[in-house]
mmCIF file of C-alpha atoms in Angstrom:
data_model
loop_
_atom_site.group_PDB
_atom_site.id
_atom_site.type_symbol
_atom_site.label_atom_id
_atom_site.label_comp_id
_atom_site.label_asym_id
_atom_site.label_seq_id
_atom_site.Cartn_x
_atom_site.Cartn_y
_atom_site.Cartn_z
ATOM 1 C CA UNK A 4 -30.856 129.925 31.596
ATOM 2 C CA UNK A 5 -27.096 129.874 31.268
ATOM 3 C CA UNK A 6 -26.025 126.570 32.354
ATOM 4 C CA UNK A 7 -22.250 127.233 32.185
ATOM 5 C CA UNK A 8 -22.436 130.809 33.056
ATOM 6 C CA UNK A 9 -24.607 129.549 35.912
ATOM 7 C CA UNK A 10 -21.313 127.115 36.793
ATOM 8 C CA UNK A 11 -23.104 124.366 36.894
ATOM 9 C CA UNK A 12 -21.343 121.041 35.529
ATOM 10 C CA UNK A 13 -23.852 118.228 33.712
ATOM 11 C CA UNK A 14 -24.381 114.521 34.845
ATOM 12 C CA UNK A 15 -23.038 112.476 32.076
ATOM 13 C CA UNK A 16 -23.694 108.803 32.317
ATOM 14 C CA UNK A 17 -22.716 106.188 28.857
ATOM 15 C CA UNK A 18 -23.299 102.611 28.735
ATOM 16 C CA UNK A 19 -21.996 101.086 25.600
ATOM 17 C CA UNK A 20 -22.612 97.220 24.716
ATOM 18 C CA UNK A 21 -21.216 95.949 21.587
ATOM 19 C CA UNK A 22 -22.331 98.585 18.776
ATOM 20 C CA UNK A 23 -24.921 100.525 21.201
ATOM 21 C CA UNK A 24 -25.007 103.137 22.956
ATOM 22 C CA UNK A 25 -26.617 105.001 25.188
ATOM 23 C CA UNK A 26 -25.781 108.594 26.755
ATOM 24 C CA UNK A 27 -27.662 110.626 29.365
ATOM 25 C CA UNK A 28 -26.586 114.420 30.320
ATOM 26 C CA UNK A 29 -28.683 116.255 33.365
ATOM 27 C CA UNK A 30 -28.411 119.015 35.647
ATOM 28 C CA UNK A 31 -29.696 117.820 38.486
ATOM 29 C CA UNK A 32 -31.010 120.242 41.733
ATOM 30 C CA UNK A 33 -29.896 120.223 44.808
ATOM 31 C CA UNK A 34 -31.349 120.481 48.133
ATOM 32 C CA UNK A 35 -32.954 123.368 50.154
ATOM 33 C CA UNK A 36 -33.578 124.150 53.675
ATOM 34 C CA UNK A 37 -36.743 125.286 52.668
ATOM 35 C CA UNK A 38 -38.017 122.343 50.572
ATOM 36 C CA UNK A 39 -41.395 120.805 51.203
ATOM 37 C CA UNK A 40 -41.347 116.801 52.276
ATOM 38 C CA UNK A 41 -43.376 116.580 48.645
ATOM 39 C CA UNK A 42 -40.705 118.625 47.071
ATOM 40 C CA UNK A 43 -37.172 117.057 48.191
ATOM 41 C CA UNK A 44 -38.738 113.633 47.432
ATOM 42 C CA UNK A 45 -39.160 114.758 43.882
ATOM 43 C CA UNK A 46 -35.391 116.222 43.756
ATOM 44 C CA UNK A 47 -34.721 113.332 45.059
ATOM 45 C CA UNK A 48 -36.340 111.040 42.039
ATOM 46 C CA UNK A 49 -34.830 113.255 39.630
ATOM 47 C CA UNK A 50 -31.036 112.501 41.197
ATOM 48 C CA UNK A 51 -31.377 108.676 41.206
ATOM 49 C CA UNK A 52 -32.930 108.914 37.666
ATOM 50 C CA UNK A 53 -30.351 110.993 35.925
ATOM 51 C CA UNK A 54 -27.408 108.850 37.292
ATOM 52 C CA UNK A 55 -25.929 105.275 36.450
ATOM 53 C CA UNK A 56 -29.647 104.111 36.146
ATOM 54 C CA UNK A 57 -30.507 106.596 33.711
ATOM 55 C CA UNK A 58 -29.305 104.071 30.584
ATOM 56 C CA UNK A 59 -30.515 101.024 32.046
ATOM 57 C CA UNK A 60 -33.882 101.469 34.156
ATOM 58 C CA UNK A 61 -35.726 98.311 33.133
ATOM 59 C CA UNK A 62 -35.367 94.384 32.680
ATOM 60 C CA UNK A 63 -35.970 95.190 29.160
ATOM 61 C CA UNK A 64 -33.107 97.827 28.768
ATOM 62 C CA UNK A 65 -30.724 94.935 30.919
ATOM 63 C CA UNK A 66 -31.840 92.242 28.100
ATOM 64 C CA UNK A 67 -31.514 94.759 25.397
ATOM 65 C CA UNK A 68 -27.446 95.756 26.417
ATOM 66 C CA UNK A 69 -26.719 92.270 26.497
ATOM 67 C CA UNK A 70 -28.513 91.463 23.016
ATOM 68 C CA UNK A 71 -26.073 93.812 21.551
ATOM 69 C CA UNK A 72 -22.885 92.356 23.440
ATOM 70 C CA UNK A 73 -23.606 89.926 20.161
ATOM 71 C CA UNK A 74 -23.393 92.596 17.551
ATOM 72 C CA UNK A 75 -24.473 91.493 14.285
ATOM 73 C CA UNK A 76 -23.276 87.974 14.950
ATOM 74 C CA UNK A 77 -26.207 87.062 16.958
ATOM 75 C CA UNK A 78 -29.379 84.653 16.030
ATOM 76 C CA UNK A 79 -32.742 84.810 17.261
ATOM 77 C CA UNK A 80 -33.412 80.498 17.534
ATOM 78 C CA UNK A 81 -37.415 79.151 18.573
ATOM 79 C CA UNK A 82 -36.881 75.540 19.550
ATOM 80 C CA UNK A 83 -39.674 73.919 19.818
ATOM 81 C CA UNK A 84 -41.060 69.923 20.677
ATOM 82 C CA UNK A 85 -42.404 67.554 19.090
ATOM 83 C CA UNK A 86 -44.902 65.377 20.193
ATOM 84 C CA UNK A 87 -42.600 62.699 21.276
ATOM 85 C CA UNK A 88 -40.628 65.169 23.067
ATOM 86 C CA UNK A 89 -43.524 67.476 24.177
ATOM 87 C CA UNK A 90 -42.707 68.806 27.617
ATOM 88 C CA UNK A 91 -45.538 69.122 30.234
ATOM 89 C CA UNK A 92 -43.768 71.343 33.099
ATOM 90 C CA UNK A 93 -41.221 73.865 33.529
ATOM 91 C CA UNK A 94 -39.046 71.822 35.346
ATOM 92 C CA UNK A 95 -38.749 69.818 32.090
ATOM 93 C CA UNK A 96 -38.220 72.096 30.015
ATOM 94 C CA UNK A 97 -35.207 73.304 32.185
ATOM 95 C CA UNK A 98 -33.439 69.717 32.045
ATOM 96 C CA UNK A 99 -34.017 69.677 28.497
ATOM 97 C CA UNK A 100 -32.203 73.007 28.129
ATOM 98 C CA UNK A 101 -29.452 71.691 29.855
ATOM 99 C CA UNK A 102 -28.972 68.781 27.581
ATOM 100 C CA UNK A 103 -28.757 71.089 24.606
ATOM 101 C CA UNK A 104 -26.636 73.495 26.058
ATOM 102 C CA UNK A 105 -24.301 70.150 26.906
ATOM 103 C CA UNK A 106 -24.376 69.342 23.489
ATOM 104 C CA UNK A 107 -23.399 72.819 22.138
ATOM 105 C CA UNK A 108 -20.274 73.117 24.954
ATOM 106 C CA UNK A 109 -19.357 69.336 23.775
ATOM 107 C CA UNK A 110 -19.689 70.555 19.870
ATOM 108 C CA UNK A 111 -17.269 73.860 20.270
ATOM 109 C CA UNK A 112 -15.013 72.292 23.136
ATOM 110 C CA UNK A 113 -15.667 74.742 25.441
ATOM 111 C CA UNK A 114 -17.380 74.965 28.924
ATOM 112 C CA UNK A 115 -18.409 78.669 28.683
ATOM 113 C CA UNK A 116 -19.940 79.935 25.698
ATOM 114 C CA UNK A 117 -22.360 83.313 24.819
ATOM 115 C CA UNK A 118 -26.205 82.646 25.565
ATOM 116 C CA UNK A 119 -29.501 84.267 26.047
ATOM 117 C CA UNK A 120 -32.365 81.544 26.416
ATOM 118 C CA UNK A 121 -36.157 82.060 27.428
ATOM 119 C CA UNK A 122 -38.592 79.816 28.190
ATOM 120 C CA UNK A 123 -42.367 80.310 27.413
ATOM 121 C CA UNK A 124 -45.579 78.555 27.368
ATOM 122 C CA UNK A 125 -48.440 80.972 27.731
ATOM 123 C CA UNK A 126 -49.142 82.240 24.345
ATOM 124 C CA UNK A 127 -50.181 80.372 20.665
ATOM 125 C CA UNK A 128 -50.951 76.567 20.953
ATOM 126 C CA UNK A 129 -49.635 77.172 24.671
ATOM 127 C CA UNK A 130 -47.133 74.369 24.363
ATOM 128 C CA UNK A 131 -43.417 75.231 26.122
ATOM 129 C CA UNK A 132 -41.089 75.846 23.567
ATOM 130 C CA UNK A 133 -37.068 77.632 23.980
ATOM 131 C CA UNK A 134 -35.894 80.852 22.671
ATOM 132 C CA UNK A 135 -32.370 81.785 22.307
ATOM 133 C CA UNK A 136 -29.613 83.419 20.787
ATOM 134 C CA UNK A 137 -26.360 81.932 20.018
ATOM 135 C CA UNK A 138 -23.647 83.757 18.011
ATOM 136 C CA UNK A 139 -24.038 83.142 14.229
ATOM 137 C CA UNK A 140 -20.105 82.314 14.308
ATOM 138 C CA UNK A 141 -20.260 79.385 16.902
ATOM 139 C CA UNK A 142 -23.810 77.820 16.006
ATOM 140 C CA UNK A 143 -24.875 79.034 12.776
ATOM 141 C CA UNK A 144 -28.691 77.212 12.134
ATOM 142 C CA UNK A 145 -27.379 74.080 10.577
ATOM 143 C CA UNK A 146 -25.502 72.967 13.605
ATOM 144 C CA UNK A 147 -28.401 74.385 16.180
ATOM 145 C CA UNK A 148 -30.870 71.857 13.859
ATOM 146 C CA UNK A 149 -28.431 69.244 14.195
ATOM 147 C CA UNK A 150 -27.811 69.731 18.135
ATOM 148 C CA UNK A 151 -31.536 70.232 19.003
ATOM 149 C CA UNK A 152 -32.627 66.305 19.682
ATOM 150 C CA UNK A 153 -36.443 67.254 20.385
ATOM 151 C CA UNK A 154 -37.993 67.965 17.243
ATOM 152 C CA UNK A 155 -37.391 69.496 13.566
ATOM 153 C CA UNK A 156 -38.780 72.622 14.043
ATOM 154 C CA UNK A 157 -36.051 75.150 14.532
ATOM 155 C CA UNK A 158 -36.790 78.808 13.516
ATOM 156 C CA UNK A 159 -33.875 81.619 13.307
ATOM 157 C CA UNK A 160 -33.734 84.546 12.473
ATOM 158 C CA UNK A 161 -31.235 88.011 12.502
ATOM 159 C CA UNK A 162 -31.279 90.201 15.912
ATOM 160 C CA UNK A 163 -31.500 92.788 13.490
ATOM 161 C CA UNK A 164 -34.093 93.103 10.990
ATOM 162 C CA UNK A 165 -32.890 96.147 8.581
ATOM 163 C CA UNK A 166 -31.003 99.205 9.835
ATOM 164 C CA UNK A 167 -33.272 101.129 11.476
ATOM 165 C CA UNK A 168 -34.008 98.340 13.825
ATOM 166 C CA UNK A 169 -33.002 98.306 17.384
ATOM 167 C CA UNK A 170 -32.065 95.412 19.956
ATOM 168 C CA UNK A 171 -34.625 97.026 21.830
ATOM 169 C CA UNK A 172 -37.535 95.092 19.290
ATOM 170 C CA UNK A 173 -36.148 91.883 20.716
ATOM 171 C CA UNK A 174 -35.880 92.533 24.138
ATOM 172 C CA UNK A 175 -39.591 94.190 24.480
ATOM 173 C CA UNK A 176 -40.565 90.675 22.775
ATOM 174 C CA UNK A 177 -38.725 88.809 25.263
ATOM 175 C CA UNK A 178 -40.266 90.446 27.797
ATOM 176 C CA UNK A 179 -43.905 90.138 26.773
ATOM 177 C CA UNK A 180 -44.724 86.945 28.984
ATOM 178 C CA UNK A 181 -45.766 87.877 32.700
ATOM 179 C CA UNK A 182 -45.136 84.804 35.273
ATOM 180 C CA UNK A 183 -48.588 82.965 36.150
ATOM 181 C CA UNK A 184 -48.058 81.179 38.722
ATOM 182 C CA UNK A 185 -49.069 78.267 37.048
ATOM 183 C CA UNK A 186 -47.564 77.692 33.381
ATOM 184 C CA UNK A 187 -44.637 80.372 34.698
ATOM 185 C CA UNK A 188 -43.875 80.014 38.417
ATOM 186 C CA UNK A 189 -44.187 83.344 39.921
ATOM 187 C CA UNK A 190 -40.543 83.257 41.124
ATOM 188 C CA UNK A 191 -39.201 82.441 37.475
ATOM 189 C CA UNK A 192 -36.198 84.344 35.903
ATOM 190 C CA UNK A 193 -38.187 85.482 32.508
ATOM 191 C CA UNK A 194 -34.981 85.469 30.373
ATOM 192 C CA UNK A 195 -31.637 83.930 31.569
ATOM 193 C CA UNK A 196 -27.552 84.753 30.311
ATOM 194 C CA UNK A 197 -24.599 83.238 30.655
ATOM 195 C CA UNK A 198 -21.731 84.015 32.541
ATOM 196 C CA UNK A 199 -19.267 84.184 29.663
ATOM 197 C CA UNK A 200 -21.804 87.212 28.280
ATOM 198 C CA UNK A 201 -22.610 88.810 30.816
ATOM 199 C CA UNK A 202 -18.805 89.481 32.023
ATOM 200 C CA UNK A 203 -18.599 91.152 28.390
ATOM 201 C CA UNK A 204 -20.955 94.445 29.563
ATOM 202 C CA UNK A 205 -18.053 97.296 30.251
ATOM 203 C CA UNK A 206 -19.124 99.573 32.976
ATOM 204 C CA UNK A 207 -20.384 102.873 32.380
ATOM 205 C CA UNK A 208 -18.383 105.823 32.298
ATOM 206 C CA UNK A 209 -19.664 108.744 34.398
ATOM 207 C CA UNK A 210 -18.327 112.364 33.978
ATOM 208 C CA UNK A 211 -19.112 115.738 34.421
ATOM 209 C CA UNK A 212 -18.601 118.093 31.874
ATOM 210 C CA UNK A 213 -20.190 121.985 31.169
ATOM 211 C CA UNK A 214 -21.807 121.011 27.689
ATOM 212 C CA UNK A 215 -25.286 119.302 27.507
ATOM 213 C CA UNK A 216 -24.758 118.285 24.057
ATOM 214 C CA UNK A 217 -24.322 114.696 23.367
ATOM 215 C CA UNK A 218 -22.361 114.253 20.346
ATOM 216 C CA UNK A 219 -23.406 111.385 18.097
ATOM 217 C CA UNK A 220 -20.367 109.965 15.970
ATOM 218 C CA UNK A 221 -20.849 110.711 12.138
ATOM 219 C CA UNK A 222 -22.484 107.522 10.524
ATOM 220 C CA UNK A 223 -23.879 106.505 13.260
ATOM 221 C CA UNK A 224 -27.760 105.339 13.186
ATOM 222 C CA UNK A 225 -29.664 107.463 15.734
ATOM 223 C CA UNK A 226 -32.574 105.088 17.400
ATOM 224 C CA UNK A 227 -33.534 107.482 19.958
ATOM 225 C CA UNK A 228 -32.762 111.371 20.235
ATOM 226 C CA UNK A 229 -34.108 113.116 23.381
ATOM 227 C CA UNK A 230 -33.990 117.233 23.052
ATOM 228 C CA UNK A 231 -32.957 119.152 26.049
ATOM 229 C CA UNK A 232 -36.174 118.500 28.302
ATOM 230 C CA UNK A 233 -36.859 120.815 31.307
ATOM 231 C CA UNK A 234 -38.602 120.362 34.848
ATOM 232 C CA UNK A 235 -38.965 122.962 37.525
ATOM 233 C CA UNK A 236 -35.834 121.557 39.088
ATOM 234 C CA UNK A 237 -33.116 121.107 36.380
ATOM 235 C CA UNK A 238 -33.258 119.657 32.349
ATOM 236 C CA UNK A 239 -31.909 116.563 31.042
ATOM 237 C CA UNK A 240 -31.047 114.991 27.576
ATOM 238 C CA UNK A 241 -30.671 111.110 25.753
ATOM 239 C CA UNK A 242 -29.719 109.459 23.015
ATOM 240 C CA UNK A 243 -29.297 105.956 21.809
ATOM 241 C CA UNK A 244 -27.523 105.137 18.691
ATOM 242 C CA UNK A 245 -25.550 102.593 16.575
ATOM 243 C CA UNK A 246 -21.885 102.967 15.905
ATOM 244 C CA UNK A 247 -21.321 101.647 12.224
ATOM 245 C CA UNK A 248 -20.278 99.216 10.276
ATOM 246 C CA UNK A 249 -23.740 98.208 10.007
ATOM 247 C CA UNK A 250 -23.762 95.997 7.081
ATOM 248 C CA UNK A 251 -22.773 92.336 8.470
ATOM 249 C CA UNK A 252 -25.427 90.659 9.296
ATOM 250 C CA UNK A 253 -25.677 87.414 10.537
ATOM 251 C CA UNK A 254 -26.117 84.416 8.266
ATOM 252 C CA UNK A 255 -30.733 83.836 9.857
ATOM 253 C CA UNK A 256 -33.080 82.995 7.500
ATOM 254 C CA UNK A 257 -34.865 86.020 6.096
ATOM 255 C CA UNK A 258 -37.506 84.725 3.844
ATOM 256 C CA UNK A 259 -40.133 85.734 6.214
ATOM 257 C CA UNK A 260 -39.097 88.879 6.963
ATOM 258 C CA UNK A 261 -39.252 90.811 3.575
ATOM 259 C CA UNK A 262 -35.235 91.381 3.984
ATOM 260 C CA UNK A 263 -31.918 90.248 2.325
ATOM 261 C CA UNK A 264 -29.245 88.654 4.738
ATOM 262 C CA UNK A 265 -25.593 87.646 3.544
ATOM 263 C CA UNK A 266 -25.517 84.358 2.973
#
């Protein structure tokens, strides 16, 4: 088939979040007199899935666009309590979040600042403990250890592991937990930004244009790569890449992770 002989202008939907980004092209049907209840429900599927949502479908590809709002300045932190601090319910674990995020506004003089924090409790020794990320350039790990008042065992690491590695890694992980009910109320926001990061996201550009080529820039690192896919109703393509430089990594502890990190 001929798509621009056949006139017939592609979908084009890009989200792009610090150095990622993500581009869907689709020609999507239209509508007949003559389609079946069966059939116009499946046109319909196809049009809602080839538009805005078609570069953010899940709460993992929300978590993963706002990962990379922190670039390569971002750290992975697992706070965790001691026993004297040990926390025994959610709603504890929450006020003690708050008193660290006071400390870190109080230690950069600001009231808004760049956040991601989850709390979980279900897995290992099945004792709460925080995960967040803070930009390497506000709280690099020796002022998160010297902030965290609830125990000495404070593990970083890079959001990035090497350069094949996606922000996607991280947000699948962050993701893993499933609310209980018990440990994690059923009601419970599994991961949690800030304000400040979240108004950072630009909005993503729709167009239409006769090519269903996606053109990745030169130097880029190509995570994900789609090829023109066809259904009985119209064809689609993706891609998901990494716009360069990639080589500043954040200053995370790497010993563990069979990688080099600027120091």
């Amino acid at each position: 088939m001929d798509d621009r002989a056949a006139g017939r202008p592609w979908i084009c939907v890009r989200q792009q979040a610090g150095p990622l980004v993500k581009e869907c092209r689709a020609l999507r049907p239209n509508y007949s007199r003559y389609d079946t209840p069966d059939v116009r429900r499946e046109k319909a599927e196809i049009k809602r899935s080839s538009g805005v949502t078609s570069v953010c479908r899940t709460r993992r590809d929300r978590l993963e666009l706002r990962l990379a709002l922190f670039g390569r300045d971002g750290i992975f932190y697992t706070l965790t309590f001691d026993r004297e601090h040990e926390c025994y319910s959610l709603d504890e674990v929450r006020r003690r979040w708050k008193a660290f995020l006071y400390r870190l506004r109080k230690w950069s003089g600001r009231q808004e600042i760049d956040y991601i924090y989850l709390i979980e409790g279900r897995h290992g020794d099945r004792r709460y403990h925080i995960h967040a990320v803070l930009r390497d350039s506000e709280f690099p790990p020796a002022v998160v250890r010297y902030l965290w008042p609830f125990g000495v065992d404070v593990d970083d690491q890079p959001l990035l592991k090497g350069e094949k590695d996606s922000y996607a890694r991280l947000a699948e992980y962050m993701n893993k937990e499933r609310s209980d009910g018990v440990v994690l109320p059923l009601d419970r926001k599994l991961w949690v930004s800030s304000r400040s990061l979240c108004r950072q996201l630009p909005a993503v550009e729709t167009w239409r244009d006769f090519s269903g080529v996606i053109e990745i820039p030169t130097g880029a690192v190509v995570l994900q790569h789609q090829p023109l896919y066809r259904n009985r109703f119209g064809c689609y393509t993706y891609a998901k890449w990494l716009l360069p430089p990639l080589d500043v990594p954040a200053r995370a502890r790497a010993n563990n992770l069979g990688i080099e990190c600027n120091k």
